[in-house]
Coordinates of C-alpha atoms in Angstrom, one line a residue:
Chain A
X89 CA 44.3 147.0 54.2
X90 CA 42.1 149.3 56.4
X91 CA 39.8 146.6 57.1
X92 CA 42.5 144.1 57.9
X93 CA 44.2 147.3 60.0
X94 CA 40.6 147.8 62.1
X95 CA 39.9 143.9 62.5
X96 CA 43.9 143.7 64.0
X97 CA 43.2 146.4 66.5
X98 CA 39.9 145.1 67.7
X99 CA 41.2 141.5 68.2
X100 CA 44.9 142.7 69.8
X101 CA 42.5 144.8 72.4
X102 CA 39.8 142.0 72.5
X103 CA 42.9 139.5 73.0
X104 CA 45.2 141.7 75.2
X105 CA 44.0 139.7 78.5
X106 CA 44.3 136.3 76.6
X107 CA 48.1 136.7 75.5
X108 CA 51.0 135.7 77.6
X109 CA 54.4 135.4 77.0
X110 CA 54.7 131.7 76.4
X111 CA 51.8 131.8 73.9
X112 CA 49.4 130.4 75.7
X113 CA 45.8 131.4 75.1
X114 CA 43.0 131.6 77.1
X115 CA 41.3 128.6 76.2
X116 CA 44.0 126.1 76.9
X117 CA 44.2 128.2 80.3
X118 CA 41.2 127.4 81.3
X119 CA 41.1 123.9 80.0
X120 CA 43.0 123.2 83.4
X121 CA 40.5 123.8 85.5
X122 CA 37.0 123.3 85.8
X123 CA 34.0 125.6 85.6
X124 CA 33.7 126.7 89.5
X125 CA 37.2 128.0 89.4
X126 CA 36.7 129.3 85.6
X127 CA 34.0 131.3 86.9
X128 CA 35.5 132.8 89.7
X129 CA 39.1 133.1 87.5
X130 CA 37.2 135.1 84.4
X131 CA 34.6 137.0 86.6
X132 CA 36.2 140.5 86.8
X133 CA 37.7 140.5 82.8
X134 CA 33.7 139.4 81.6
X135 CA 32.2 142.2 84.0
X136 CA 34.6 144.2 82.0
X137 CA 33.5 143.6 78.5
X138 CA 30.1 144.2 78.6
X139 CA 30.8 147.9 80.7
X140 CA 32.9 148.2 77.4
X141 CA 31.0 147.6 75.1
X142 CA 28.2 149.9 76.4
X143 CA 30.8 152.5 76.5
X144 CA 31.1 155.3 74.1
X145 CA 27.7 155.2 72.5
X146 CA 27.3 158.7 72.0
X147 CA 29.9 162.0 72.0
X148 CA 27.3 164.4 71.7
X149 CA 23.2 164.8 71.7
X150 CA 22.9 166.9 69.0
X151 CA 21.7 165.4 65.8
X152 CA 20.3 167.7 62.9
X153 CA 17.0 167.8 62.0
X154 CA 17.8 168.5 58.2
X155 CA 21.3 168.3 57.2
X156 CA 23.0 164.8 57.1
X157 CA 25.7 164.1 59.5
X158 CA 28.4 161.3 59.0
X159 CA 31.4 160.2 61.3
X160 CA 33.9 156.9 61.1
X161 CA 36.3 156.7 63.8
X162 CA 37.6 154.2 66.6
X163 CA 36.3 154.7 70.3
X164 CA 38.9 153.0 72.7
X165 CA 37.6 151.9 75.8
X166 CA 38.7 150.6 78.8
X167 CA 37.7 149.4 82.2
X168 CA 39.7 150.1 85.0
X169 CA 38.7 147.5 88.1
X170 CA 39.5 147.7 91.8
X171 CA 43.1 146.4 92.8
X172 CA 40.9 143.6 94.7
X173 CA 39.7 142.2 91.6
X174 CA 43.4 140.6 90.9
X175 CA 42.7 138.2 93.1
X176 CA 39.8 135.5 94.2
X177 CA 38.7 133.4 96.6
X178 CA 36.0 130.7 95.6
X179 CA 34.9 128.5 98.6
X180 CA 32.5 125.7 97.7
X181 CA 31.6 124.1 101.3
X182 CA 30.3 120.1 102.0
X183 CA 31.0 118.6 98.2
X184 CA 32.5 115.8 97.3
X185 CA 36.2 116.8 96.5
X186 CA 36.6 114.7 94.0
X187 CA 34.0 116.4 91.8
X188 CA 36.4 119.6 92.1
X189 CA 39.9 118.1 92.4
X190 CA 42.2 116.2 90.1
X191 CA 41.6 113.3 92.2
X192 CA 41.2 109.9 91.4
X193 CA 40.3 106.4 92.9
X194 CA 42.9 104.9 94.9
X195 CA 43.7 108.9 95.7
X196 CA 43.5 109.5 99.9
X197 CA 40.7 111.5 100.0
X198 CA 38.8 110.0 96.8
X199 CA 35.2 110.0 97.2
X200 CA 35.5 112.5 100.4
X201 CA 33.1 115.2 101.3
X202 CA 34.9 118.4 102.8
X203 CA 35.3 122.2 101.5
X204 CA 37.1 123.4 98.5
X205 CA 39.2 126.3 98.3
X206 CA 39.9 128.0 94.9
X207 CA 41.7 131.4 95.2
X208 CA 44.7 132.5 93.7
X209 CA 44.8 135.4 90.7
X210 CA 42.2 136.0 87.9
X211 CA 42.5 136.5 84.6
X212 CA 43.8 140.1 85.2
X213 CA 45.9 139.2 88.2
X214 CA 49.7 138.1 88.4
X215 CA 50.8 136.2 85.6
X216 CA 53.7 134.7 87.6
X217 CA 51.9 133.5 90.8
X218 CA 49.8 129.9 90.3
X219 CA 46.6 129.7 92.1
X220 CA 45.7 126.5 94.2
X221 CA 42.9 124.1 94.8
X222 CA 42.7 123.1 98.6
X223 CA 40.5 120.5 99.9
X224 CA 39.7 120.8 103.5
X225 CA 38.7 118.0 105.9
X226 CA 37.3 118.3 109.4
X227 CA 39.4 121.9 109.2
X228 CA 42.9 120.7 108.4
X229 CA 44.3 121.1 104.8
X230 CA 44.7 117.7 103.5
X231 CA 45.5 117.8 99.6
X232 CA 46.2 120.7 97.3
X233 CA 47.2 120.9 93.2
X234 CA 48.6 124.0 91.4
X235 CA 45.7 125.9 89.0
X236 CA 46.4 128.1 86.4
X237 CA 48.8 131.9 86.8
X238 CA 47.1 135.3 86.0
X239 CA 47.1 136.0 81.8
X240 CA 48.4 139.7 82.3
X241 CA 48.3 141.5 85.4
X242 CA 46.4 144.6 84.8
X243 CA 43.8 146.8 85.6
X244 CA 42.9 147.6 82.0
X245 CA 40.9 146.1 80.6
X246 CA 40.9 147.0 76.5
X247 CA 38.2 147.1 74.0
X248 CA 38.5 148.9 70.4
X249 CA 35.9 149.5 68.0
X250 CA 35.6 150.9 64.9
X251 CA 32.0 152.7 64.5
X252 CA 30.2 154.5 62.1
X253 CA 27.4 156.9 62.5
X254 CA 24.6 158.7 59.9
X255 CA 22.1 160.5 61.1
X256 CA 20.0 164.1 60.6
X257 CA 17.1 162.9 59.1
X258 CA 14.4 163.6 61.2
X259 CA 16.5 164.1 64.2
X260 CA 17.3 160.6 63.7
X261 CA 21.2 159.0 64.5
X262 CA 21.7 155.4 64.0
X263 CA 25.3 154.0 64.8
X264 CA 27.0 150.8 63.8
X265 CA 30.3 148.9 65.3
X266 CA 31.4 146.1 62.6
X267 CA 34.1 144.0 61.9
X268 CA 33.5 141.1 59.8
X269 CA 33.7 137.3 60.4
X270 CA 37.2 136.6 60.4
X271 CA 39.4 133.4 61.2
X272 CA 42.2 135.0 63.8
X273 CA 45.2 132.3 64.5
X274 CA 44.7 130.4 68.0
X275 CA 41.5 132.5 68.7
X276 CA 39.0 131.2 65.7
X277 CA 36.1 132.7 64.0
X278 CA 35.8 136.2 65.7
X279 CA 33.3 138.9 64.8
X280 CA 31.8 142.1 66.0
X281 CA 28.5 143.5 65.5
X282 CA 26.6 146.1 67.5
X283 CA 24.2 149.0 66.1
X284 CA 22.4 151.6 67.5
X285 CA 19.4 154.6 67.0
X286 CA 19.4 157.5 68.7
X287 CA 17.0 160.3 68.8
X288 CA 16.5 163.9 69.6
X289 CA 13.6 165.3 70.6
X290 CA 14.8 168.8 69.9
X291 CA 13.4 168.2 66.8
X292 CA 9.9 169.3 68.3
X293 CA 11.4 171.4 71.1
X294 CA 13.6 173.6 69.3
X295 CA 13.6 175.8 71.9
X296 CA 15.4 173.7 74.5
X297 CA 19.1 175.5 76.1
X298 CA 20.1 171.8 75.5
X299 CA 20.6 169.3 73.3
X300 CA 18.4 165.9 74.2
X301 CA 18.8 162.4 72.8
X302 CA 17.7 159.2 73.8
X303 CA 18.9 155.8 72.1
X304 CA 20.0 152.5 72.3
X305 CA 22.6 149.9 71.5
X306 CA 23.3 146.4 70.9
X307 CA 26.4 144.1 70.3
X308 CA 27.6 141.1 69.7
X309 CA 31.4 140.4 70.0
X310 CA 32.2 136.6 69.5
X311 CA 36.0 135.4 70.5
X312 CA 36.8 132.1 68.5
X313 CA 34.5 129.4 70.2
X314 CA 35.4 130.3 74.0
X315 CA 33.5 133.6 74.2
X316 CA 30.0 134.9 73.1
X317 CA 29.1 138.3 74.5
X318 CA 26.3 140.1 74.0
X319 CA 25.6 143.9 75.2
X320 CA 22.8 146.4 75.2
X321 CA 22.5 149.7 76.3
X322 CA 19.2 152.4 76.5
X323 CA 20.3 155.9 77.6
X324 CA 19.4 159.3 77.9
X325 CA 22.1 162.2 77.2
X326 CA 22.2 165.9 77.1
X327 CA 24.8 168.0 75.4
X328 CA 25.9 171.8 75.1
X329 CA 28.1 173.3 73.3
X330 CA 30.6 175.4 73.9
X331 CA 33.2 176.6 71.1
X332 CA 35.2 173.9 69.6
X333 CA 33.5 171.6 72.9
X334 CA 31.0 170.3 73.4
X335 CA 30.1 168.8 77.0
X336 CA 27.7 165.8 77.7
X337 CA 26.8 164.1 80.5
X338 CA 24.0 161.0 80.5
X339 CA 21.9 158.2 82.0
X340 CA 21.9 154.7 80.5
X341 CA 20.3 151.3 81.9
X342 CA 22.2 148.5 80.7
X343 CA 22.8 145.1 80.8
X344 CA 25.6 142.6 79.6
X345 CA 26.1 138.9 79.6
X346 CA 29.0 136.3 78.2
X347 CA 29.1 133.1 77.7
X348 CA 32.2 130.7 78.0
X349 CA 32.8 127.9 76.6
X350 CA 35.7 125.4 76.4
X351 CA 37.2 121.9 77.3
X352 CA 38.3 120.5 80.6
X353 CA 41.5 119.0 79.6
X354 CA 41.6 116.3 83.1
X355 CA 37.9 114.8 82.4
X356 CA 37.6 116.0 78.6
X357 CA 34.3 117.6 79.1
X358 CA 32.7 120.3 77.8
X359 CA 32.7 123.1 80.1
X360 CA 29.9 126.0 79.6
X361 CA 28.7 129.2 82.1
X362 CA 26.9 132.2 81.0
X363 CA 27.2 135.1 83.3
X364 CA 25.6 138.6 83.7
X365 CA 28.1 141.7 83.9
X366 CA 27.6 143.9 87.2
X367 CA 27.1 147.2 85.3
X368 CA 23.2 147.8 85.1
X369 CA 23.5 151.3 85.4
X370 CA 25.7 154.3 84.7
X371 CA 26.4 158.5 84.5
X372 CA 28.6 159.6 82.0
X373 CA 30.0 162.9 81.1
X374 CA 32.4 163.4 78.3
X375 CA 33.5 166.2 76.3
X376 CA 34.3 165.9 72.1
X377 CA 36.5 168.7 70.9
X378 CA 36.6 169.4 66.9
X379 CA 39.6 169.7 66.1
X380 CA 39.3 168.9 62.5
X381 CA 38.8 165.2 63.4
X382 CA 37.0 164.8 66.7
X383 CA 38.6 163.9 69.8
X384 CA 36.2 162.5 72.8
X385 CA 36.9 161.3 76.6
X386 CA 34.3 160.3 78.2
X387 CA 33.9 158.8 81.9
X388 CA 30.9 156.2 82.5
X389 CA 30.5 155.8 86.7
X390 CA 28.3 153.0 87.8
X391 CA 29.3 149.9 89.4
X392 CA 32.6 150.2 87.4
X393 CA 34.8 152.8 86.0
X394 CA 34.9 153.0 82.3
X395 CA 36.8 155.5 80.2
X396 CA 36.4 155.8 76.9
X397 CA 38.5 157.5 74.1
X398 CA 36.9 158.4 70.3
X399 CA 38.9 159.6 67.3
X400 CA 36.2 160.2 64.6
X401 CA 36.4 161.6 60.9
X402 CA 33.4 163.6 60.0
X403 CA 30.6 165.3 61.8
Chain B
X381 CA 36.2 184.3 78.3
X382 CA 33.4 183.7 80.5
X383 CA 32.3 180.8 78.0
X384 CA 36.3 179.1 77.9
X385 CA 36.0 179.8 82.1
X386 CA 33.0 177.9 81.9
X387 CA 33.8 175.1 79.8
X388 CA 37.2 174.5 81.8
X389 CA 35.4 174.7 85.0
X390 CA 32.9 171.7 84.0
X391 CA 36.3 170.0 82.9
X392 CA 37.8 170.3 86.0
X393 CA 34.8 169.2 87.4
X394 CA 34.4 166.1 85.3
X395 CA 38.2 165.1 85.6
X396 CA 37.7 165.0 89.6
X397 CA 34.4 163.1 89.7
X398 CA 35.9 160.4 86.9
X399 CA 39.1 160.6 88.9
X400 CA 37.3 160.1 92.3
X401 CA 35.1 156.9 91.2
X402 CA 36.9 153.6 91.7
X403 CA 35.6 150.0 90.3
X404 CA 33.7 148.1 92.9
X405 CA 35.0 144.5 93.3
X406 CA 33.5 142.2 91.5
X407 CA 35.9 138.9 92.2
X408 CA 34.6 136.6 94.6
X409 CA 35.9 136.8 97.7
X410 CA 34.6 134.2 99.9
X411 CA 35.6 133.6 103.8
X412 CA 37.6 130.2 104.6
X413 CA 35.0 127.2 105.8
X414 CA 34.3 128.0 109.2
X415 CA 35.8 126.6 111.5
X416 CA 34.5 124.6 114.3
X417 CA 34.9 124.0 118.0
X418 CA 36.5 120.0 116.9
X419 CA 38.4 121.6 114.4
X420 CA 40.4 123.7 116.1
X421 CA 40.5 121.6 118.5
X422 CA 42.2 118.6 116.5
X423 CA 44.9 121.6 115.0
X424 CA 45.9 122.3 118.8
X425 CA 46.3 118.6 119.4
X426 CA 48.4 118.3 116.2
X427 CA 50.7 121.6 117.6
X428 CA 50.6 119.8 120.8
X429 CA 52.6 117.0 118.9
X430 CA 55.1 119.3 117.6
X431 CA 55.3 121.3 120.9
X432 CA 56.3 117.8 122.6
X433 CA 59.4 117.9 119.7
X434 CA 60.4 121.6 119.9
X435 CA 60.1 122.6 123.9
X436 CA 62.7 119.7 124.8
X437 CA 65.0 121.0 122.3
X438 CA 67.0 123.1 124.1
X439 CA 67.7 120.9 127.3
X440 CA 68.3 118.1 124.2
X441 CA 71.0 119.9 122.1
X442 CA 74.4 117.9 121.9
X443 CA 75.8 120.6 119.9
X444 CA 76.8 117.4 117.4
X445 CA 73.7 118.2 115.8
X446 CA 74.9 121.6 113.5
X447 CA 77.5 124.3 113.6
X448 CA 76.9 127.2 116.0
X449 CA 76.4 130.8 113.7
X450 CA 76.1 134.2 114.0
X451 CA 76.3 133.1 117.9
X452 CA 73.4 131.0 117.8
X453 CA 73.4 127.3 117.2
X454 CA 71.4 126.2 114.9
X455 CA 69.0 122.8 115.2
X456 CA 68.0 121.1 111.3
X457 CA 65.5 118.6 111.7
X458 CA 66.3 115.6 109.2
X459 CA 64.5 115.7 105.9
X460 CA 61.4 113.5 105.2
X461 CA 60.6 113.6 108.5
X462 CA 57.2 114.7 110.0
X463 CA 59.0 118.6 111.0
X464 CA 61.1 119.9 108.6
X465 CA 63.3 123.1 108.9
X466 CA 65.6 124.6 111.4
X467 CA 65.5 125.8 115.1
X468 CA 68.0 128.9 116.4
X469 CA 68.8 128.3 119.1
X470 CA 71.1 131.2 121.8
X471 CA 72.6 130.0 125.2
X472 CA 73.2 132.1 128.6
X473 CA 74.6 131.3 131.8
X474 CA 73.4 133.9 134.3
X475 CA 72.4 136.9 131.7
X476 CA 75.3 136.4 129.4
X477 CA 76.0 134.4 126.2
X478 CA 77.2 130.5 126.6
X479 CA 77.8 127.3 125.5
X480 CA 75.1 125.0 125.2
X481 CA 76.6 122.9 128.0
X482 CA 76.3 124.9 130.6
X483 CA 74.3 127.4 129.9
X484 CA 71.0 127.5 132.1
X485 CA 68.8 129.5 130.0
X486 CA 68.3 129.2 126.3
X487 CA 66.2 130.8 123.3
X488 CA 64.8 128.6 121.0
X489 CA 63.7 130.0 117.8
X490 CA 62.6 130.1 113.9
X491 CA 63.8 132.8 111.8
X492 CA 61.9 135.1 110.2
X493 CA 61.1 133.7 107.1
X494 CA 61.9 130.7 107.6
X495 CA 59.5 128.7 109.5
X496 CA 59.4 125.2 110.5
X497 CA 57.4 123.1 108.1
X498 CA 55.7 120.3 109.4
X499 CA 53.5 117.6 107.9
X500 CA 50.3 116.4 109.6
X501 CA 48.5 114.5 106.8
X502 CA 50.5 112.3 104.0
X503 CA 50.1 114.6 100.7
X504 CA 48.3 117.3 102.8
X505 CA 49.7 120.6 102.6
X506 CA 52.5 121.2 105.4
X507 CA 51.7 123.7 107.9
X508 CA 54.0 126.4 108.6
X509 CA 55.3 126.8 112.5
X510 CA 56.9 129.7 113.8
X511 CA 58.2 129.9 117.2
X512 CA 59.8 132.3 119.4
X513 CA 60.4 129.9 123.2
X514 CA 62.3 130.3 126.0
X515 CA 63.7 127.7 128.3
X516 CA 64.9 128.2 132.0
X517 CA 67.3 125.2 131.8
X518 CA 68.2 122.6 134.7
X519 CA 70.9 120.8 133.2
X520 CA 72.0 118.7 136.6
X521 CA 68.2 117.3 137.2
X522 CA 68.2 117.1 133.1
X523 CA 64.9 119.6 133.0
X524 CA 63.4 122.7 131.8
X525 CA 60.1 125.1 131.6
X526 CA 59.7 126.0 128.2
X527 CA 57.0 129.0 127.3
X528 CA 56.7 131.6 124.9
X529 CA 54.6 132.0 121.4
X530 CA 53.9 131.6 117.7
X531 CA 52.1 131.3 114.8
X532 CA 50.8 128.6 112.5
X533 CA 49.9 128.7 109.2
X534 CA 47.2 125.8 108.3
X535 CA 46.6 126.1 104.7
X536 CA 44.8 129.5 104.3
X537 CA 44.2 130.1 108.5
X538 CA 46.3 132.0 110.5
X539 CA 46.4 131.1 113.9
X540 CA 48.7 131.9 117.1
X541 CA 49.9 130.0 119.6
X542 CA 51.4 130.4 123.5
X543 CA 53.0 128.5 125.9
X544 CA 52.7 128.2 129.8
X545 CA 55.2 127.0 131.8
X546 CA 55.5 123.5 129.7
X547 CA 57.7 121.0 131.9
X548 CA 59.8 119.1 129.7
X549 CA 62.6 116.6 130.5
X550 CA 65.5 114.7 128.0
X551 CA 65.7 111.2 127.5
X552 CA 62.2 111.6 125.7
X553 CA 60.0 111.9 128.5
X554 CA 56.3 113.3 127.9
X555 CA 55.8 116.5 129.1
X556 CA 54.7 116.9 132.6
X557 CA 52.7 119.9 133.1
X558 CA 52.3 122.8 131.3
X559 CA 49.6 124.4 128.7
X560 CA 49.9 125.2 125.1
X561 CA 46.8 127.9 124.7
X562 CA 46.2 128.0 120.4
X563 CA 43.3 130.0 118.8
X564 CA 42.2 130.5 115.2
X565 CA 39.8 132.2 114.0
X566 CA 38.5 133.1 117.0
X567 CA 38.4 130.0 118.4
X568 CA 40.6 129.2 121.5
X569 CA 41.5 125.8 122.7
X570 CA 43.7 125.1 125.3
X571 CA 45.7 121.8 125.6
X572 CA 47.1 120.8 129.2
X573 CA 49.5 118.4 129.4
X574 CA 50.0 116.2 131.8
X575 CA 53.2 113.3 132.2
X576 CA 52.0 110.7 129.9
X577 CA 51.3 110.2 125.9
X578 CA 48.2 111.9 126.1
X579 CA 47.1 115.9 126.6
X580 CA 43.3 117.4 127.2
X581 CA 41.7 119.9 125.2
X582 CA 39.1 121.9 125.7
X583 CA 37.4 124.5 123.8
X584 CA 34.5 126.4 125.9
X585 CA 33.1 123.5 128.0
X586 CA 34.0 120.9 125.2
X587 CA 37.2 118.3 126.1
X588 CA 38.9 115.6 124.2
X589 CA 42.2 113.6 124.7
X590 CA 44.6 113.8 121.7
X591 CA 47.3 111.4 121.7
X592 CA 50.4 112.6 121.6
X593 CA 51.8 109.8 119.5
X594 CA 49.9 110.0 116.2
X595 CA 47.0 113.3 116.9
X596 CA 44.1 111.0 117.5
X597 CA 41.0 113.0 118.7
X598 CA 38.9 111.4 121.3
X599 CA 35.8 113.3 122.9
X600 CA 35.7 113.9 126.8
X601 CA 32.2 112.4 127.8

């Protein structure tokens, strides 16, 4: 039952963008369209899971040189993106418009060369407004089709993972974030997998007003057969405590990419992108009160705003 | 104390500097093709087309056409055709309200948000034409100077529009003289009509005739 409660809460966060009212996933949303405009369309939710993902890797950077530490818990994380990222506009100039458009021979304006026009909401935008594809010839509008509506409109974008930590052997931490292969109704074989080591140099420095660690992480998160995303973090973070808090504030290089693939329903090919997520570097400062069970917020600041939220059990 | 001071401090500090920092944008967000000189140019003959329909309208008006409202009378072009939409139009006879029989002056206009939707390519996407014209009416000689402004929406470009002293006459005559002055994107080409089927363009010290009958472009050489 916990297991099945933990793999549910990943998957509802991991699937909150995908749902819409009228059940339609994001796969058979983006089997309308074709790859330019699934590109633009997804861009802003897959910048979001990788900045996720390398949220929330560490709540404090003191590790025990002798005495075993152990915490299980779920960090909550979410990405909150710029008001202009509900929106898009993709312009592909001097292509043939067929190769874009539902168009076909016979069509005015089959076999044309002019500019293409995608815009209308992304994945996070309004989920009541249809996009359009506009093909323009010599300046003047001359054929448009309907694309796909936003899934939700938000600026949240959810991630939730259950992780487990050991470490104080030789200042020594390693993390892991796990759920296990599972087949999720209209999403597919979906898995998460990510670990991590951490280490403190205060082992040799004893001295040191601070706690040090340095570290790194790397996950997997796979949604059915659409999406394949793959994160890694290395960071530096420094920790004091203070009473029941302790503050921390780091440095992390990162880097993120997802891949996307799926069917274009009008031709019935296989459509497939991989892209690289924007956030290559970040500050964080956080705070973890023990309460008991610990509590941790943490802000991560780079080329997007991540917040992350840790309930852990343990020390 | 000075410790709890201390840690709520860097709190404070750390809620203001995650509170401060906003996402970039990451979504595309590409500028319309560019448009050029010949492009504009062939949207200000197509508006020249629609002028030649709308500037005549008041000096046309029957009043057999639609119900007067709200003390205008109201124009409704007939669906399918290549303008769709309705025309507002208000009468005076020296400075004060009047039929449309006698009146010589008129307003001739779209309503807010409800612009005049006109089709300029089979399939295409109609543009959007808001106007806002005035007419000083000679109903004996059967003519009238139309001028005034508006916008146009052409697909995703938004462009505006004025009109100079256009010379209109009923019985479907071509417009005499007059100049219909249209610029998008920074782009300004000025159309000058002049008595027959056909208007000049020009855009910097580029020209072309448009025909008034169907839009047709043709270079000034």
């Amino acid at each position: 039952m916990p297991k099945r409660f933990l793999l549910l809460a990943c998957l509802l966060a991991l699937a909150m963008p995908a749902a819409r009212a009228d059940d339609d996933d994001l796969e058979s949303t983006l089997g309308e369209v074709g790859e330019q405009y699934a590109i633009a369309y997804l861009t802003p939710l897959v910048h979001s899971f990788g900045a996720n993902q390398n949220s929330g890797l560490f709540h404090t950077a003191h590790i025990p040189r002798r005495s075993l530490t152990f915490s299980i818990g779920l960090k909550v994380q979410g990405a909150h993106l710029s008001a202009g990222d509900q929106s898009f506009r993709r312009v592909l100039g001097n292509v043939a418009l067929n190769d874009y458009l539902d168009l076909e021979p016979g069509d005015p304006y089959y076999g044309a060369t002019g500019d293409v026009v995608f815009e209308g909401p992304t994945a996070i935008g309004d989920d009541e407004v249809e996009g359009t594809a506009t093909a323009y010839v010599d300046g003047l509008p001359v054929y448009q089709e309907g694309t796909i509506s936003g899934l939700v409109k938000t600026r949240w974008v959810p991630l939730v993972v259950p992780e487990l930590q050991v470490g104080g052997f030789a200042g020594l931490k390693g993390s892991l974030r796990w759920v296990p292969e599972s087949d999720v109704p209209e999403v597919g074989q979906t898995k998460l997998f990510g670990y991590g080591l951490q280490w403190s140099p205060n082992v040799l420095l004893p001295a040191w007003p601070v706690d040090v660690i340095v570290g790194f992480a790397r996950q997997e998160i796979d949604v059915g057969t659409l999406l394949e995303t793959e994160a890694s973090s290395v960071f530096v973070a420094a920790s004091k405590q203070y009473g029941l808090a302790t503050l921390y504030g780091g440095l992390a290089k990162e880097s993120s990419s997802v891949k996307v693939s799926y069917v274009e329903e009008f031709t019935g090919d296989p459509v497939e992108f991989e892209m690289d997520g924007v956030m290559e570097s970040r500050v964080t400062i956080g705070t973890t009160l023990d309460l008991g069970v610990m509590v941790n917020l943490e802000a991560g600041i780079g080329d997007l705003a991540v917040y992350n939220f840790g309930l852990l059990f343990g020390k | 104390m000075r410790k709890t001071l201390t840690y709520l401090m860097l709190l404070f500090v750390s809620g203001w500097l995650a509170a401060g920092c906003e996402s970039d944008e990451t979504a595309p967000q590409d500028r319309l093709p560019l448009l050029e000189s010949e492009d504009v140019a062939g949207q200000a003959g197509y508006l020249a087309l629609a002028v030649v329909e709308l500037a005549p309208l008041a000096l046309e008006y029957d009043g057999g056409k639609a119900d007067a409202s709200d003390g205008n009378y109201a124009y409704t072009f007939a669906a399918g055709g290549p303008i769709e939409g309705t025309v507002l139009l208000h009468f005076e006879l020296d400075g004060a309200p009047s039929g449309y029989d006698v009146a010589d002056y008129a307003a001739a206009f779209t309503a807010d948000a409800s612009p005049l939707r006109v089709t300029i390519v089979e399939g295409g996407v109609p543009w959007l034409l808001a106007a806002d014209l005035e007419t000083d009416l000679d109903q004996g000689a059967g003519t009238a100077v139309a001028y005034g402004s508006g916008t146009l929406t052409v697909g995703g470009y938004e462009a505006t529009w004025t009109l100079a002293a256009v010379a209109v006459a009923d019985a479907g005559q071509w417009p005499a003289s007059g100049e219909l002055t249209f610029t998008n994107e920074g782009i300004t080409a000025t159309v000058t009509y002049d008595g027959d089927d056909t208007a000049t363009v020009e855009v910097g010290d580029s020209a072309w005739v448009v025909n008034l009958n169907d839009g047709t472009l043709t270079p000034v050489i």
